[in-house]
C-alpha cells in the first residue's frame, strides 16, 4: 500500500531514532573497571504516524514506551536518528516553526498526580500555555478555560480548585484538557487509563474516542493493556527492549500475529470469556534493559530460537502489506 | 433453603468465614465505614476473586482478616473465622504466629514483603526460623526449593542477591515464595499482578494455580481485573462502597450478572464492545467513603433505581450458592461475559 505520489508527508516520522540514558565510560574509565551503566532505552526505531491515525504502542514494563512517547512529543532529543514533522527534520526548523511543531504534539502523562503542578489552580494549569502562546487574550481567558474543561467532561465551576482536590479520573481529565487547550494536531497518551478504575477507564476511553472524531486528532496511544489498545487503535506497534519488533494494522495484528513475542503476549491476554484457564509458565527470564541479550533481544524467551537468533539482530521487514515483523523465522532472504 | 446438615458439612471444609465484618476509620471527616457488613466464605482449595471499584474496601477487608488494620482503623463488629476460630479480638502475639505461617499475604508491591538491604537468603531463612526451630542449612535448602518452585532459575545463585537485582516480576515471585514457605492454609493476594505485563502475570498465575491445586490452599485474589478472575477463580465477590453486593460461582456471575453494578462493569469491557465504538459506561463515580448516600450506595449511578432503593437492600439468596444485595436485579438473560 504505497502512498500515491501527491500524498502529503506523514504527520510524524521517526527515522532510526535511538535514545540512550547515561554515558558510556571513557577508555580510561573502562580500563579501571568502571561499569557501563547506561541504558539503551530506544534502539533504532522507525515509526510513521499519519494524520488522523491512532497508533497503539504496546510492550512490557521498561521496554521504552514512555521514552519513545517523549521523543515523539519533542520532550526528549534523540541520541541519534531523525524526527520528521510534516516531512521536515524537527532539528532543522527555525525557532518559530520549532515552537509551533512542539505545541502541536502534546503529551498526556502516565501519572496525572505528578504531572500536574500541585500549587496551580486548574484554571491556570489549563489556561497558562494558551495564554503564553497567544492563543487567547486576557478577555477571553475564562470562557476559553471553561470550554476546555467542559470538553474534557469537567464542571467549569471546579476551575478554582487544586489538583489534589480531584479524583484520579478527574485528574486524568485535567491532563487531557490541558493538552487540548493548545489546539494540538497530535496527542501522545501514555498509559492514560492504566491507573483508573474499570468504570472510570471506560469513561476516559469514550472521551478519547469522541475527541478523536470531533477534532480529527492523531494519536500515539501507549499502553500495556492489549484489550484497550485493540479497541482504540488503527495500527499497533509491539515493542521489546527498545526495539519495535512488529507493526501492523490493528485487525491484522490481532488476527495474524507474526512475531513470537506478539504470540506470547496475545496468548496471555486474560479474557472474561476464558474461564479457569490452565496458565502455562513461560520459559526463560525477562532480561534487563541494561544488558539486553545479543542477537534478537527476545531469543532467551523464544521457543523457536535458532543459532542465528543468538548472533544476529533481525531487522523489521514487510511480510504482508503494511505488516512488518523482525524475526529470523520469516526467512525472507 | 440451606438446611442445618448442609451447614455443618460446609463448616468443616471452610477455611475462611467472614461474618458481618465492619472495619471503620475514625477521621476528621467523620467515621469512614471502609468495610460495612461483609460476609464471605472460602472453602479449602477454593479461589475467590474479590473485585470492585477503587476505595470500595477490598484491601481493608484483606488487612482485617490478618489483623493488620492500622489505627485509626479498627474492626468494630463481626467475626473472621479461620478454620473455625474467630480471629477478631485475638492477642497480637497469636495473630503474629498465624501470619506468615497459616495465613500469608501477597501485596501489589513486593517491596512490602521484601527488605531492600538484606540478601534474599537472609530474608527467607529469617522467615522460616521465625516460626520453626530449624538448622540454618536446612532452612537454606528450603528457601532454595521455594525459589525453584516459583520458577526462579539458578536459585542457588539468586539466593545471594538483593531485591534490586531482580526484575519486577521476579521480585513478585520471590515475595510469593516467601508467602508459601510454611504451606499456609490461606493466601490473601492484593493485586499482585496489576503492575506486570501479561506474560509475567501469566507466569505468576501459573505458579499460584499449581500450588492451590497441589496443596489445597485457599486463595482470596483481590483485583480490578474481571478477566483475571475469569481465568483463575472459582467464585467471585463484587464489592461496592464497603459491601459485597453480589457473590457466586464465576460462570454464573459473569454470564448472568444480577447486580446492576456487576452488569455495568462487564458491559464496559473493551472486549464487549465493537472495536472503535464508544464503550458502555457506568455514569458518575463511586461515592467517597465518608459521604455515602443512604439506602443502596449504587443508587445515584443506577439505571434501575426505584423509590425502594432509598432503603438498605438486604442480602438475599437469589439462587443456590449466590448472594445479592439489590431490589431490582437485572432481568434473567441479560448479557454477561459470554456475549
Ligand atoms: N531519565 C532516565 N534516566 C535513566 N534511565 C531511564 C530514564 N528514563 C527511562 N530510563 C530507562 O529506560 C528504559 C525504558 O524506560 P521507559 O520509561 O521508556 O519504559 P516504559 O516502557 O514506559 O515502561 P513502563 O511500562 O514501566 O512505564 C528503562 O530501563 C528505564 O529504567
Ligand atoms: N489508613 C487509612 N486511613 C483512613 N482511611 C483509610 C485508610 N486505609 C483505607 N482507608 C479508606 O478505606 C476505604 C477502603 O479502602 P481500600 O484500600 O480497602 O480500598 P480498595 O478497594 O482496596 O481500593 P483500591 O482498588 O484503590 O486498592 C477507602 O475509602 C480508603 O480511603
Ligand atoms: S438496589 Fe436499587 S439502586 Fe441499588 S443496584 Fe439495585 S436497583 Fe440499583
Ligand atoms: Mg512508561
Ligand atoms: Mg486496594
PDB file of N, CA and C in Angstrom, chain A residues 238 240 245-246 256-268 282 296 298-299 301-306 309 314 319 323 325-330, chain B residues 199:
ATOM      1  N   UNK A 238       4.434  -3.239  18.376  1.00  0.00           N
ATOM      2  CA  UNK A 238       4.816  -4.004  19.558  1.00  0.00           C
ATOM      3  C   UNK A 238       6.307  -3.753  19.817  1.00  0.00           C
ATOM      4  N   UNK A 240       9.828  -4.366  22.167  1.00  0.00           N
ATOM      5  CA  UNK A 240      10.502  -5.269  23.093  1.00  0.00           C
ATOM      6  C   UNK A 240      11.921  -4.779  23.309  1.00  0.00           C
ATOM      7  N   UNK A 245       9.319  -4.666  17.329  1.00  0.00           N
ATOM      8  CA  UNK A 245       9.511  -5.993  16.757  1.00  0.00           C
ATOM      9  C   UNK A 245       8.403  -6.360  15.776  1.00  0.00           C
ATOM     10  N   UNK A 246       7.264  -5.667  15.870  1.00  0.00           N
ATOM     11  CA  UNK A 246       6.192  -5.944  14.915  1.00  0.00           C
ATOM     12  C   UNK A 246       5.281  -4.737  14.822  1.00  0.00           C
ATOM     13  N   UNK A 256      -3.553 -12.027  12.768  1.00  0.00           N
ATOM     14  CA  UNK A 256      -2.423 -12.771  12.233  1.00  0.00           C
ATOM     15  C   UNK A 256      -1.108 -12.287  12.830  1.00  0.00           C
ATOM     16  N   UNK A 257      -0.903 -12.457  14.140  1.00  0.00           N
ATOM     17  CA  UNK A 257       0.356 -12.024  14.741  1.00  0.00           C
ATOM     18  C   UNK A 257       1.500 -12.833  14.137  1.00  0.00           C
ATOM     19  N   UNK A 258       2.648 -12.190  13.967  1.00  0.00           N
ATOM     20  CA  UNK A 258       3.772 -12.892  13.362  1.00  0.00           C
ATOM     21  C   UNK A 258       4.903 -13.145  14.344  1.00  0.00           C
ATOM     22  N   UNK A 259       5.315 -12.119  15.068  1.00  0.00           N
ATOM     23  CA  UNK A 259       6.496 -12.251  15.928  1.00  0.00           C
ATOM     24  C   UNK A 259       6.211 -13.159  17.125  1.00  0.00           C
ATOM     25  N   UNK A 260       7.152 -14.030  17.496  1.00  0.00           N
ATOM     26  CA  UNK A 260       6.910 -14.917  18.648  1.00  0.00           C
ATOM     27  C   UNK A 260       6.580 -14.151  19.934  1.00  0.00           C
ATOM     28  N   UNK A 261       7.118 -12.953  20.104  1.00  0.00           N
ATOM     29  CA  UNK A 261       6.768 -12.188  21.307  1.00  0.00           C
ATOM     30  C   UNK A 261       5.305 -11.751  21.256  1.00  0.00           C
ATOM     31  N   UNK A 262       4.859 -11.316  20.077  1.00  0.00           N
ATOM     32  CA  UNK A 262       3.453 -10.937  19.933  1.00  0.00           C
ATOM     33  C   UNK A 262       2.555 -12.140  20.225  1.00  0.00           C
ATOM     34  N   UNK A 263       2.955 -13.307  19.720  1.00  0.00           N
ATOM     35  CA  UNK A 263       2.189 -14.518  20.011  1.00  0.00           C
ATOM     36  C   UNK A 263       2.092 -14.749  21.512  1.00  0.00           C
ATOM     37  N   UNK A 264       3.252 -14.610  22.198  1.00  0.00           N
ATOM     38  CA  UNK A 264       3.267 -14.844  23.649  1.00  0.00           C
ATOM     39  C   UNK A 264       2.346 -13.859  24.355  1.00  0.00           C
ATOM     40  N   UNK A 265       2.408 -12.600  23.924  1.00  0.00           N
ATOM     41  CA  UNK A 265       1.550 -11.574  24.531  1.00  0.00           C
ATOM     42  C   UNK A 265       0.070 -11.909  24.346  1.00  0.00           C
ATOM     43  N   UNK A 266      -0.298 -12.206  23.110  1.00  0.00           N
ATOM     44  CA  UNK A 266      -1.711 -12.436  22.821  1.00  0.00           C
ATOM     45  C   UNK A 266      -2.224 -13.677  23.541  1.00  0.00           C
ATOM     46  N   UNK A 267      -1.351 -14.695  23.668  1.00  0.00           N
ATOM     47  CA  UNK A 267      -1.782 -15.920  24.336  1.00  0.00           C
ATOM     48  C   UNK A 267      -2.089 -15.663  25.799  1.00  0.00           C
ATOM     49  N   UNK A 268      -1.426 -14.672  26.398  1.00  0.00           N
ATOM     50  CA  UNK A 268      -1.580 -14.441  27.825  1.00  0.00           C
ATOM     51  C   UNK A 268      -2.653 -13.414  28.162  1.00  0.00           C
ATOM     52  N   UNK A 282       5.841 -19.302  31.258  1.00  0.00           N
ATOM     53  CA  UNK A 282       6.724 -19.054  30.126  1.00  0.00           C
ATOM     54  C   UNK A 282       8.134 -19.409  30.548  1.00  0.00           C
ATOM     55  N   UNK A 296      18.731 -11.347  18.511  1.00  0.00           N
ATOM     56  CA  UNK A 296      17.348 -10.945  18.753  1.00  0.00           C
ATOM     57  C   UNK A 296      17.159 -10.844  20.260  1.00  0.00           C
ATOM     58  N   UNK A 298      14.745 -11.055  22.025  1.00  0.00           N
ATOM     59  CA  UNK A 298      13.751 -11.966  22.590  1.00  0.00           C
ATOM     60  C   UNK A 298      14.261 -13.410  22.660  1.00  0.00           C
ATOM     61  N   UNK A 299      15.439 -13.712  22.078  1.00  0.00           N
ATOM     62  CA  UNK A 299      15.784 -15.125  21.906  1.00  0.00           C
ATOM     63  C   UNK A 299      15.809 -15.948  23.200  1.00  0.00           C
ATOM     64  N   UNK A 301      13.783 -16.045  25.542  1.00  0.00           N
ATOM     65  CA  UNK A 301      12.435 -16.451  25.927  1.00  0.00           C
ATOM     66  C   UNK A 301      11.692 -17.096  24.767  1.00  0.00           C
ATOM     67  N   UNK A 302      12.366 -17.231  23.634  1.00  0.00           N
ATOM     68  CA  UNK A 302      11.650 -17.648  22.426  1.00  0.00           C
ATOM     69  C   UNK A 302      11.758 -19.149  22.217  1.00  0.00           C
ATOM     70  N   UNK A 303      10.620 -19.809  22.034  1.00  0.00           N
ATOM     71  CA  UNK A 303      10.646 -21.261  21.863  1.00  0.00           C
ATOM     72  C   UNK A 303      11.179 -21.663  20.484  1.00  0.00           C
ATOM     73  N   UNK A 304      11.229 -20.712  19.548  1.00  0.00           N
ATOM     74  CA  UNK A 304      11.690 -21.051  18.200  1.00  0.00           C
ATOM     75  C   UNK A 304      13.142 -20.671  17.959  1.00  0.00           C
ATOM     76  N   UNK A 305      13.833 -20.132  18.976  1.00  0.00           N
ATOM     77  CA  UNK A 305      15.150 -19.535  18.732  1.00  0.00           C
ATOM     78  C   UNK A 305      16.126 -20.522  18.086  1.00  0.00           C
ATOM     79  N   UNK A 306      16.802 -20.026  17.049  1.00  0.00           N
ATOM     80  CA  UNK A 306      17.833 -20.811  16.377  1.00  0.00           C
ATOM     81  C   UNK A 306      19.175 -20.159  16.671  1.00  0.00           C
ATOM     82  N   UNK A 309      19.533 -16.536  15.745  1.00  0.00           N
ATOM     83  CA  UNK A 309      18.836 -15.576  16.605  1.00  0.00           C
ATOM     84  C   UNK A 309      19.730 -15.082  17.734  1.00  0.00           C
ATOM     85  N   UNK A 314      17.533  -9.452  14.075  1.00  0.00           N
ATOM     86  CA  UNK A 314      16.679  -9.424  12.884  1.00  0.00           C
ATOM     87  C   UNK A 314      16.196  -7.997  12.630  1.00  0.00           C
ATOM     88  N   UNK A 319       6.156  -8.209   5.775  1.00  0.00           N
ATOM     89  CA  UNK A 319       5.809  -9.601   5.493  1.00  0.00           C
ATOM     90  C   UNK A 319       4.450  -9.700   4.809  1.00  0.00           C
ATOM     91  N   UNK A 323       2.333  -4.737   7.075  1.00  0.00           N
ATOM     92  CA  UNK A 323       2.622  -5.585   8.238  1.00  0.00           C
ATOM     93  C   UNK A 323       4.131  -5.873   8.285  1.00  0.00           C
ATOM     94  N   UNK A 325       7.575  -7.212  10.563  1.00  0.00           N
ATOM     95  CA  UNK A 325       7.953  -8.019  11.712  1.00  0.00           C
ATOM     96  C   UNK A 325       9.460  -8.236  11.669  1.00  0.00           C
ATOM     97  N   UNK A 326      10.078  -8.328  12.839  1.00  0.00           N
ATOM     98  CA  UNK A 326      11.527  -8.530  12.916  1.00  0.00           C
ATOM     99  C   UNK A 326      11.807  -9.892  13.522  1.00  0.00           C
ATOM    100  N   UNK A 327      11.821 -10.922  12.678  1.00  0.00           N
ATOM    101  CA  UNK A 327      12.067 -12.267  13.191  1.00  0.00           C
ATOM    102  C   UNK A 327      12.754 -13.076  12.103  1.00  0.00           C
ATOM    103  N   UNK A 328      13.819 -13.799  12.489  1.00  0.00           N
ATOM    104  CA  UNK A 328      14.559 -14.597  11.511  1.00  0.00           C
ATOM    105  C   UNK A 328      13.726 -15.727  10.918  1.00  0.00           C
ATOM    106  N   UNK A 329      12.672 -16.130  11.644  1.00  0.00           N
ATOM    107  CA  UNK A 329      11.854 -17.236  11.139  1.00  0.00           C
ATOM    108  C   UNK A 329      11.205 -16.889   9.808  1.00  0.00           C
ATOM    109  N   UNK A 330      11.071 -15.586   9.532  1.00  0.00           N
ATOM    110  CA  UNK A 330      10.395 -15.208   8.296  1.00  0.00           C
ATOM    111  C   UNK A 330      11.218 -15.485   7.048  1.00  0.00           C
TER     112      UNK A 330
ATOM    113  N   UNK B 199       2.607 -11.383  30.096  1.00  0.00           N
ATOM    114  CA  UNK B 199       3.356 -12.641  30.065  1.00  0.00           C
ATOM    115  C   UNK B 199       3.884 -12.979  31.460  1.00  0.00           C
TER     116      UNK B 199
END
